[in-house]
Amino acid sequence: MNIVHEEKLSRQHAKEVQEILYAADGEFVPALSAREGTTQTNLQEQAALASEPVEYFEKMCQQAFVLATIEHRVVGFLSYIPKHALTVCGADIACSYVSTIVVAPEYRGRHLTEAMYEKLFSCTEDAYVATRTWSENHGHIHILDKLNFYLAETIKDDRGAGIDTVYYVREIA
Ligand SMILES: CC(C)(COP(=O)(O)OP(=O)(O)OC[C@H]1O[C@@H](n2cnc3c(N)ncnc32)[C@H](O)[C@@H]1OP(=O)(O)O)[C@@H](O)C(=O)NCCC(=O)NCCS
């Protein structure tokens, strides 16, 4: 197993990332295929569902990546935007903004997500790493807590009744 940083996805890795992303589409709230892109803020106003998250994937591919690979094949990925200007609780921070993380189902539970975050902490030039998820994503939130992210902002019912958007930030020492 390798954890590698890839500033620009290679063509082969892009194909493998696409396969993992498309298979996970329905696990996201809302589904990625109902979003215009990776940083969209109006998460309730969804366009009609496309069958696959084509637009989301194209935007994501312009970002930087940390990949988990086995024999050079991608089994999990984290995409992020370096030097992203994020406003949380009225304050502006420049951060590495993690837009998407997926681990292929058969490789979950092996701490690959933790390892990809650790890689990002070690190679980012930003003072902060930030991400957002939905309040019911207990798996991701458990990992963020474990890695010393703090809850920076909650947008109540942003994704439907009882489903908040939660922003998490971690300072890089
Ligand atoms: C969330 C996700 C990326 C986690 O990947 P993973 O590599 O299996 O996570 P890890 O193995 O690094 O998990 C580390 C810890 O989180 C816990 N965890 C992971 N997924 C969990 C879940 N669904 N529910 C509860 N705990 C979970 C693990 O038990 C482990 O806990 P421990 O260290 O206390 O034993 C993966 O489940 C996934 O791809 N989900 C679909 C997409 C998604 O939700 N992405 C995040 C939103 S952008």
XYZ file of C-alpha atoms and ligand atoms in Angstrom:
221
model
C 0.000 0.000 0.000
C 1.326 3.461 -0.922
C 0.110 6.944 -0.096
C 1.218 9.373 -2.793
C 0.764 13.055 -3.498
C -0.171 13.882 -7.100
C -0.347 17.572 -7.973
C -1.939 16.695 -11.326
C -3.685 13.347 -11.812
C -2.110 11.077 -14.421
C -4.475 9.827 -17.120
C -4.488 6.277 -15.730
C -5.109 7.436 -12.154
C -7.892 9.750 -13.365
C -9.712 6.715 -14.818
C -9.368 4.787 -11.569
C -10.480 7.790 -9.480
C -13.496 8.241 -11.774
C -14.561 4.632 -11.279
C -14.378 4.922 -7.469
C -16.169 8.297 -7.468
C -19.016 7.165 -9.731
C -19.597 4.041 -7.632
C -19.832 6.191 -4.458
C -22.149 8.861 -5.941
C -25.228 7.821 -3.948
C -23.337 7.666 -0.630
C -23.033 11.458 -0.587
C -25.732 13.811 0.722
C -26.781 15.236 -1.661
C -25.541 12.848 -4.377
C -22.572 14.277 -6.296
C -24.495 13.937 -9.564
C -26.946 16.542 -8.222
C -24.186 19.110 -7.620
C -22.634 21.629 -9.977
C -19.190 21.302 -8.472
C -17.026 20.628 -5.460
C -17.510 23.923 -3.578
C -21.182 24.634 -4.337
C -22.891 26.343 -1.396
C -26.632 25.991 -2.150
C -26.839 22.296 -1.419
C -30.625 22.186 -1.220
C -31.353 23.612 -4.665
C -30.492 20.546 -6.631
C -30.675 20.264 -10.378
C -32.377 17.199 -11.807
C -30.251 14.148 -11.067
C -27.778 13.275 -13.795
C -27.079 9.563 -13.999
C -23.393 10.080 -13.168
C -21.439 12.908 -11.509
C -19.738 13.946 -14.768
C -19.581 17.671 -14.024
C -18.401 17.098 -10.453
C -15.649 14.764 -11.666
C -14.421 17.233 -14.297
C -14.113 20.039 -11.736
C -12.497 17.733 -9.181
C -9.853 16.647 -11.712
C -8.480 20.200 -11.820
C -7.516 19.866 -8.135
C -4.543 18.276 -6.373
C -4.722 14.725 -4.991
C -3.476 12.367 -2.343
C -3.941 8.777 -3.501
C -3.916 5.425 -1.742
C -2.567 2.863 -4.211
C -1.895 -0.846 -4.317
C 0.562 -1.889 -7.011
C 0.079 1.575 -8.576
C -3.702 1.132 -8.758
C -5.850 3.706 -6.932
C -8.037 2.270 -4.144
C -8.827 5.568 -2.416
C -8.355 9.283 -2.993
C -8.573 12.695 -1.407
C -8.897 15.767 -3.668
C -8.055 19.237 -2.429
C -7.650 22.858 -3.501
C -4.418 24.443 -2.265
C -4.487 28.094 -1.158
C -8.270 28.139 -1.060
C -9.929 31.241 0.423
C -12.552 29.959 2.857
C -14.874 32.081 4.991
C -15.884 30.322 8.207
C -17.793 32.107 10.978
C -17.125 35.448 9.299
C -13.334 34.972 9.217
C -11.283 34.402 6.064
C -8.603 31.727 6.085
C -6.279 30.456 3.351
C -6.319 26.678 3.498
C -5.874 23.413 1.682
C -9.562 22.676 1.167
C -10.381 18.970 0.966
C -13.311 18.699 -1.428
C -13.780 14.922 -1.706
C -12.602 11.704 -0.088
C -13.603 8.213 -1.123
C -12.132 4.826 -0.333
C -13.352 1.886 -2.446
C -15.694 -0.206 -0.231
C -13.449 -3.290 -0.140
C -10.566 -1.201 1.263
C -12.474 0.637 3.992
C -11.622 0.220 7.661
C -7.860 0.027 6.995
C -7.148 3.603 8.108
C -6.441 4.726 4.549
C -8.373 7.967 5.031
C -6.330 8.810 8.108
C -3.146 8.046 6.180
C -4.201 10.299 3.270
C -4.954 13.189 5.657
C -1.570 12.669 7.386
C 0.136 12.850 3.995
C -1.646 16.094 3.230
C -0.626 17.563 6.616
C 3.000 16.763 5.814
C 3.062 18.200 2.297
C 0.718 21.211 2.395
C 2.181 24.710 2.349
C -0.999 26.151 3.875
C -1.401 26.974 7.563
C -4.790 25.205 7.661
C -6.479 22.149 6.222
C -10.272 22.454 6.014
C -13.171 20.349 4.806
C -16.908 20.063 5.111
C -19.294 17.165 5.349
C -22.867 16.510 6.442
C -23.768 16.043 10.113
C -24.906 12.415 9.651
C -21.576 11.340 8.165
C -20.416 9.834 11.478
C -17.561 7.882 9.896
C -15.908 10.948 8.399
C -16.577 13.058 11.516
C -15.010 10.375 13.730
C -11.843 10.570 11.602
C -11.793 14.389 11.696
C -12.125 14.368 15.512
C -9.335 11.833 15.781
C -7.056 13.987 13.616
C -7.652 17.112 15.777
C -9.866 19.046 13.394
C -12.230 21.433 15.175
C -15.813 22.144 14.221
C -15.620 25.683 12.788
C -19.173 26.235 11.559
C -22.530 24.481 11.354
C -25.111 25.442 8.746
C -28.346 24.119 10.150
C -30.636 22.019 7.910
C -28.483 22.990 4.922
C -28.988 19.611 3.246
C -32.583 18.980 4.280
C -34.469 18.737 7.571
C -32.080 17.636 10.314
C -29.052 17.386 8.041
C -26.545 20.173 8.669
C -23.437 21.119 6.722
C -20.452 21.080 9.087
C -17.110 22.777 8.373
C -13.995 21.387 10.057
C -10.585 23.067 10.255
C -7.199 21.876 11.451
C -4.223 24.089 12.078
C -0.905 22.843 10.680
C 1.839 23.386 13.258
C -15.640 8.030 5.049
C -14.601 7.127 4.369
C -13.758 7.976 3.408
C -13.731 6.499 5.483
O -12.738 5.716 4.871
P -11.836 4.604 5.625
O -10.499 4.613 4.931
O -12.567 3.331 5.699
O -11.659 5.192 7.096
P -10.511 4.777 8.103
O -10.227 3.291 7.951
O -9.333 5.708 7.941
O -11.274 5.019 9.478
C -10.633 5.456 10.613
C -11.575 5.414 11.778
O -12.916 5.860 11.419
C -13.868 4.852 11.709
N -14.880 4.807 10.651
C -14.657 4.809 9.323
N -15.851 4.760 8.664
C -16.808 4.725 9.626
C -18.232 4.674 9.580
N -18.907 4.659 8.421
N -18.916 4.678 10.761
C -18.255 4.724 11.943
N -16.883 4.778 12.038
C -16.197 4.770 10.901
C -13.072 3.566 11.725
O -13.736 2.572 12.505
C -11.776 4.029 12.370
O -11.997 4.236 13.745
P -10.914 3.837 14.875
O -9.572 4.342 14.392
O -11.408 4.548 16.093
O -10.942 2.351 14.942
C -15.277 5.958 3.558
O -16.208 5.316 4.399
C -15.977 6.429 2.294
O -15.370 6.453 1.216
N -17.299 6.793 2.426
C -18.089 7.283 1.290
C -17.718 8.697 0.879
C -17.693 9.674 2.039
O -18.546 9.698 2.929
N -16.669 10.546 2.018
C -16.481 11.588 3.023
C -17.311 12.804 2.737
S -16.446 13.933 1.659
